[in-house]
PDB file of C-alpha atoms in Angstrom:
ATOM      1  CA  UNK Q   1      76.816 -67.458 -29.730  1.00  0.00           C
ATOM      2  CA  UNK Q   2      77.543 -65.065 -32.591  1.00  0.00           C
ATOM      3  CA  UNK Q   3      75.054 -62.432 -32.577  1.00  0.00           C
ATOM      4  CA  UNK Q   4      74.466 -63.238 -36.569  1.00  0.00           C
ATOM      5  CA  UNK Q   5      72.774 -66.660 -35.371  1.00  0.00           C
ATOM      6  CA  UNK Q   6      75.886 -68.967 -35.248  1.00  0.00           C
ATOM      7  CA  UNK Q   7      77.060 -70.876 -33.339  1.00  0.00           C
ATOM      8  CA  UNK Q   8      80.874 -71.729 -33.471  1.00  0.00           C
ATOM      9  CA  UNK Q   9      83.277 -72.769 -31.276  1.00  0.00           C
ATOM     10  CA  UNK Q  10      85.485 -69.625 -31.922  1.00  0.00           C
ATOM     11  CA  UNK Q  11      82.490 -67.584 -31.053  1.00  0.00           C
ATOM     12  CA  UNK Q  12      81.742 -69.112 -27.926  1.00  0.00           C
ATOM     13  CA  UNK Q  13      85.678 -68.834 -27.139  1.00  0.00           C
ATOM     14  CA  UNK Q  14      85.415 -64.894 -28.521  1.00  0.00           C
ATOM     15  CA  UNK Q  15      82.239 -64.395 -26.368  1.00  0.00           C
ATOM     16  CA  UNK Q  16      84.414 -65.531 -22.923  1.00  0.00           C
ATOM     17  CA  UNK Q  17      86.812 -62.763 -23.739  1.00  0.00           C
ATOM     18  CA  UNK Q  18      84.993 -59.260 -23.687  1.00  0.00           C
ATOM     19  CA  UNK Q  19      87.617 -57.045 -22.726  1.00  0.00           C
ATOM     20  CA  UNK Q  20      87.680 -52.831 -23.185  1.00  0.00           C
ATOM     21  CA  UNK Q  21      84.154 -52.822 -24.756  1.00  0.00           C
ATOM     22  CA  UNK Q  22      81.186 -51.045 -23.215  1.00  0.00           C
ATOM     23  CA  UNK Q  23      78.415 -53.409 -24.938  1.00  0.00           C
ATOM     24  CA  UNK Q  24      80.178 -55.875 -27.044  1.00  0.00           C
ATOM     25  CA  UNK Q  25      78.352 -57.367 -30.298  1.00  0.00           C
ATOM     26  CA  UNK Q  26      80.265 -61.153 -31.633  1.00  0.00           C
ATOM     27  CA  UNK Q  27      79.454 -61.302 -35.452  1.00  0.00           C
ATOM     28  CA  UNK Q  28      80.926 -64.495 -37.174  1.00  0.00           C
ATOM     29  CA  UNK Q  29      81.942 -64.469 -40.848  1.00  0.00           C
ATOM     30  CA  UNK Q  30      80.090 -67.205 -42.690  1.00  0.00           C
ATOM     31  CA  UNK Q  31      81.519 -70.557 -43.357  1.00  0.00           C
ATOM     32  CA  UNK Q  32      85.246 -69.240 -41.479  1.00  0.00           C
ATOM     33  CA  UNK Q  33      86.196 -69.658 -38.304  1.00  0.00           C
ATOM     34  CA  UNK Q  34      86.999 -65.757 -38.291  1.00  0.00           C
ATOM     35  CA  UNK Q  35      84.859 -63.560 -35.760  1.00  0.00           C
ATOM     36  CA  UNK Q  36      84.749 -59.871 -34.806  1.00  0.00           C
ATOM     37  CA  UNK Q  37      83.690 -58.339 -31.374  1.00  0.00           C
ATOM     38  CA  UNK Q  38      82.277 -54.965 -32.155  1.00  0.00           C
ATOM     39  CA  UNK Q  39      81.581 -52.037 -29.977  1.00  0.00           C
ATOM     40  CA  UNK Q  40      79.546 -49.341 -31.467  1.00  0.00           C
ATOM     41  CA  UNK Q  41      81.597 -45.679 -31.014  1.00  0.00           C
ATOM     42  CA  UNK Q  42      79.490 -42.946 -32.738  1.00  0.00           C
ATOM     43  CA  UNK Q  43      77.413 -42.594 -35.909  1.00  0.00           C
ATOM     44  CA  UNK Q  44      78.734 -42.994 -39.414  1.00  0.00           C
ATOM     45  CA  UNK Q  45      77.069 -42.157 -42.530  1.00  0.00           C
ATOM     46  CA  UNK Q  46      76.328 -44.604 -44.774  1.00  0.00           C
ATOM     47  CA  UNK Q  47      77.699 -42.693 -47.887  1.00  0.00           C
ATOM     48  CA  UNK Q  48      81.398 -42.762 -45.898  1.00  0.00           C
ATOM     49  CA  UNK Q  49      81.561 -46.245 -44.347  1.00  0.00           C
ATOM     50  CA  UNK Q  50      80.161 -48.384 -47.255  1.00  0.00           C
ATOM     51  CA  UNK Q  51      82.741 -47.287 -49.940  1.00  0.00           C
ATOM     52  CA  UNK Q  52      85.883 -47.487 -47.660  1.00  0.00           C
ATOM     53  CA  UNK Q  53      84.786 -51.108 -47.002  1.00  0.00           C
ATOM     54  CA  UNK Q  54      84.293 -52.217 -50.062  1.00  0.00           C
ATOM     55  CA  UNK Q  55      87.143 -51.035 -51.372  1.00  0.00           C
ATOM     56  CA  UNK Q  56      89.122 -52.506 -48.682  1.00  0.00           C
ATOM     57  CA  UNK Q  57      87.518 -55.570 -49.055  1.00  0.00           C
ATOM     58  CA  UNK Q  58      88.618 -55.988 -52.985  1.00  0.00           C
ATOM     59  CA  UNK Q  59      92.291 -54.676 -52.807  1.00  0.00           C
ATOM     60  CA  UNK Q  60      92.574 -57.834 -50.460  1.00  0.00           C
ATOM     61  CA  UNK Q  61      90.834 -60.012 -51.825  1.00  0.00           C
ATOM     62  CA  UNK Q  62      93.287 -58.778 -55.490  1.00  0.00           C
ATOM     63  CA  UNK Q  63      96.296 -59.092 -53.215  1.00  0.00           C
ATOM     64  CA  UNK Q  64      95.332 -62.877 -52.223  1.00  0.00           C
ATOM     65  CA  UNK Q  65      94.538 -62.954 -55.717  1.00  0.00           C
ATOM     66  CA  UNK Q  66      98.028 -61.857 -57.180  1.00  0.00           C
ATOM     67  CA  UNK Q  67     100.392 -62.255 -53.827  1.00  0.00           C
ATOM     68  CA  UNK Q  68      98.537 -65.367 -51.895  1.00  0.00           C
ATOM     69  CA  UNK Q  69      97.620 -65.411 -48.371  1.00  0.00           C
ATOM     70  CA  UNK Q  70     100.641 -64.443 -45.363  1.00  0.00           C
ATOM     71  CA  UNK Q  71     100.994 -61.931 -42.836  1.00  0.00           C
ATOM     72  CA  UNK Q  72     100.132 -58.414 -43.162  1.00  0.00           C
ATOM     73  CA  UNK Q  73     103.577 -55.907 -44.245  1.00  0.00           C
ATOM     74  CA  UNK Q  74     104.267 -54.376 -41.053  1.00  0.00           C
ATOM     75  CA  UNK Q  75     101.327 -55.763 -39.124  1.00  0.00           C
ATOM     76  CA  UNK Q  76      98.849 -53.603 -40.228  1.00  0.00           C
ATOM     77  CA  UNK Q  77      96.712 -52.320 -42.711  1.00  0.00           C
ATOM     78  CA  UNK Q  78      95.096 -49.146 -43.022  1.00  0.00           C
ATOM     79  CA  UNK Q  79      92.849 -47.575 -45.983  1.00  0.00           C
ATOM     80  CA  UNK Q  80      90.768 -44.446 -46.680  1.00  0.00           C
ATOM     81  CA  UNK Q  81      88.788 -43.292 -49.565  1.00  0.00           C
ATOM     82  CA  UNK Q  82      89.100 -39.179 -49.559  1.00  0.00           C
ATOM     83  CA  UNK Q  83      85.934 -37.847 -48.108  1.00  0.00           C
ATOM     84  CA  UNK Q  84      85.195 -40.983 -46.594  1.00  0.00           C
ATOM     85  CA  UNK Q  85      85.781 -43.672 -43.277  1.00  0.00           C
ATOM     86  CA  UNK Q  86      89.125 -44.799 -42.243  1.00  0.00           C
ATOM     87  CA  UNK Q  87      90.036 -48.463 -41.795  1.00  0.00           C
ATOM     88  CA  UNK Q  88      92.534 -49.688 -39.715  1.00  0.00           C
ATOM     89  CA  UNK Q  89      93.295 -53.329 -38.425  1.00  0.00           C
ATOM     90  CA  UNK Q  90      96.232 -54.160 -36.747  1.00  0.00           C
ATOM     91  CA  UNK Q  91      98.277 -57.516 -35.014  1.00  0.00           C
ATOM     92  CA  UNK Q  92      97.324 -57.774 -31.404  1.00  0.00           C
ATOM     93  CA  UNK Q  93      98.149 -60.165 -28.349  1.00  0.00           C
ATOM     94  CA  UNK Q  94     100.888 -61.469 -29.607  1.00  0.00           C
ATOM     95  CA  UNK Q  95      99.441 -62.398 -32.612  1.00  0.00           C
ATOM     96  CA  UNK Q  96      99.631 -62.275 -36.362  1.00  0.00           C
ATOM     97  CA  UNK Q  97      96.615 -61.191 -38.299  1.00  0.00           C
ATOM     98  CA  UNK Q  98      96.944 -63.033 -42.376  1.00  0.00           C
ATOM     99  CA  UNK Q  99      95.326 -60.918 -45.610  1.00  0.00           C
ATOM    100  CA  UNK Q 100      92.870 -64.285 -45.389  1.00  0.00           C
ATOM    101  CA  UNK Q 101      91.975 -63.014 -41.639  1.00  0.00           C
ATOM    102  CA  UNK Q 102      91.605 -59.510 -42.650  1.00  0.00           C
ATOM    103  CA  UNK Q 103      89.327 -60.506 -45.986  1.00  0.00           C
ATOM    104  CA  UNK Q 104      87.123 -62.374 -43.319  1.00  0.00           C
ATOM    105  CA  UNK Q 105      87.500 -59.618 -40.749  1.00  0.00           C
ATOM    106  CA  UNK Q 106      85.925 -56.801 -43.266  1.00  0.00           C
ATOM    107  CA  UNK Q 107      83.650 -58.909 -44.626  1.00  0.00           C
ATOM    108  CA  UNK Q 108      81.706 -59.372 -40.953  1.00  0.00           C
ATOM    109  CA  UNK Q 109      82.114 -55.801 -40.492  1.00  0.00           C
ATOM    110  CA  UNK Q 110      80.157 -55.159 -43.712  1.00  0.00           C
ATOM    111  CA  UNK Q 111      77.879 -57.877 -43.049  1.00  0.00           C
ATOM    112  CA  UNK Q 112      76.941 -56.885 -39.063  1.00  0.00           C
ATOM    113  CA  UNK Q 113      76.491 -53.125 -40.382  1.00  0.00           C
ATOM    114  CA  UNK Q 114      74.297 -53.832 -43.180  1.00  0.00           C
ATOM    115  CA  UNK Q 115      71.817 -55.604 -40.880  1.00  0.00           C
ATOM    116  CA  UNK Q 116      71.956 -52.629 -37.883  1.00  0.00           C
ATOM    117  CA  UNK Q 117      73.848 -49.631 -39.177  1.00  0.00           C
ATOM    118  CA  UNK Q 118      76.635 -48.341 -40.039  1.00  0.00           C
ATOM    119  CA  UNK Q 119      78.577 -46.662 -37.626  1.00  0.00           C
ATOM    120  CA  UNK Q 120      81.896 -46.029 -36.231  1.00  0.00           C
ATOM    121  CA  UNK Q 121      83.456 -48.743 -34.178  1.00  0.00           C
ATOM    122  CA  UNK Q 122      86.303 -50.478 -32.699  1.00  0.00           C
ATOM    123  CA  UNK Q 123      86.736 -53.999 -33.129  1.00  0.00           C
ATOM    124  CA  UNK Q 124      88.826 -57.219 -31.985  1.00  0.00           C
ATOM    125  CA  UNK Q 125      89.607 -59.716 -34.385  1.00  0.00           C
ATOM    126  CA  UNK Q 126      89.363 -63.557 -34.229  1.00  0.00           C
ATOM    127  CA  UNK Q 127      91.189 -66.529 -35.932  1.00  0.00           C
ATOM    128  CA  UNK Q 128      89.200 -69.467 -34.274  1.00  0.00           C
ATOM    129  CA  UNK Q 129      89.801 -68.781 -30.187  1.00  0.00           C
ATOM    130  CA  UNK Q 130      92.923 -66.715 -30.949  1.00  0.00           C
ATOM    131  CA  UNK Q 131      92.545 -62.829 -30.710  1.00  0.00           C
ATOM    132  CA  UNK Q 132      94.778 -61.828 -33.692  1.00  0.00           C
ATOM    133  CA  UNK Q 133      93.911 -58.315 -34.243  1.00  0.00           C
ATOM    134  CA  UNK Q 134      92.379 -55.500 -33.355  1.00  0.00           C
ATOM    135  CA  UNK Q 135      90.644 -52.715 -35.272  1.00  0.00           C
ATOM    136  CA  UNK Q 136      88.441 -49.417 -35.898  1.00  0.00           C
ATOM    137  CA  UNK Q 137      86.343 -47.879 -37.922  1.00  0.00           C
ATOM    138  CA  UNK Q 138      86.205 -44.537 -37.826  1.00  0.00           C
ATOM    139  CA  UNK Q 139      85.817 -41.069 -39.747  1.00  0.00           C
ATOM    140  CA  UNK Q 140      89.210 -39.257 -40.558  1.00  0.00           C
TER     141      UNK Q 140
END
């Protein structure tokens, strides 16, 4: 079960998989089928974290906007506001993480660290029971 209170059958997959994290946190993205499993990595100010992911957040969400969903360029996308976090999320296990995935991906990052903190972390990103990414958050 997602630690946000649902209860989806990509987070029960996600929560059978808890690989390379020292206490592992599932947070589903409402009404998606997209999940992150978090591990907390050190503190991060408020001030840095929240700008980075909102930015992040709308330069995909204008990219869907303008371009449409698809793969990421490269497999990866990374962003930082000067002065503040780094974002990085990249394809993993032989997956392909879409700009739709990502969107969902930032969006339960910004919704878990709202409720308990912000912080730095590291991150694996689901697409139903598929790992398709991974990720961190992190200052430069």
């Amino acid at each position: 079960m997602c630690s946000d209170g649902s209860n989806t059958a990509a987070a029960l997959a996600a929560a059978g998989n808890l690989r390379r994290r020292a206490t592992p946190v599932l947070w589903c993205t409402p009404n998606s089928s997209t999940s992150i499993l978090l591990s907390i990595t050190g503190g991060l100010a408020r001030a840095a974290a929240y700008p980075t992911l909102a930015e992040a957040f709308d330069i995909v969400t204008d990219h869907i906007a303008q371009v449409g969903d698809g793969t990421l360029l490269a497999g990866a996308f990374n962003f930082q506001l000067q002065g503040g976090a780094q974002l990085s999320i990249w394809n993993a296990n032989n997956h392909q993480t879409t700009w739709g995935v990502l969107r969902a991906a930032i969006l339960a990052l910004a919704d878990y660290m709202e409720r308990d903190g912000f912080a730095q972390a590291l991150f694996n990103v689901y697409d139903g029971v598929n790992q398709v990414g991974e990720g961190v958050l992190s200052m430069a």
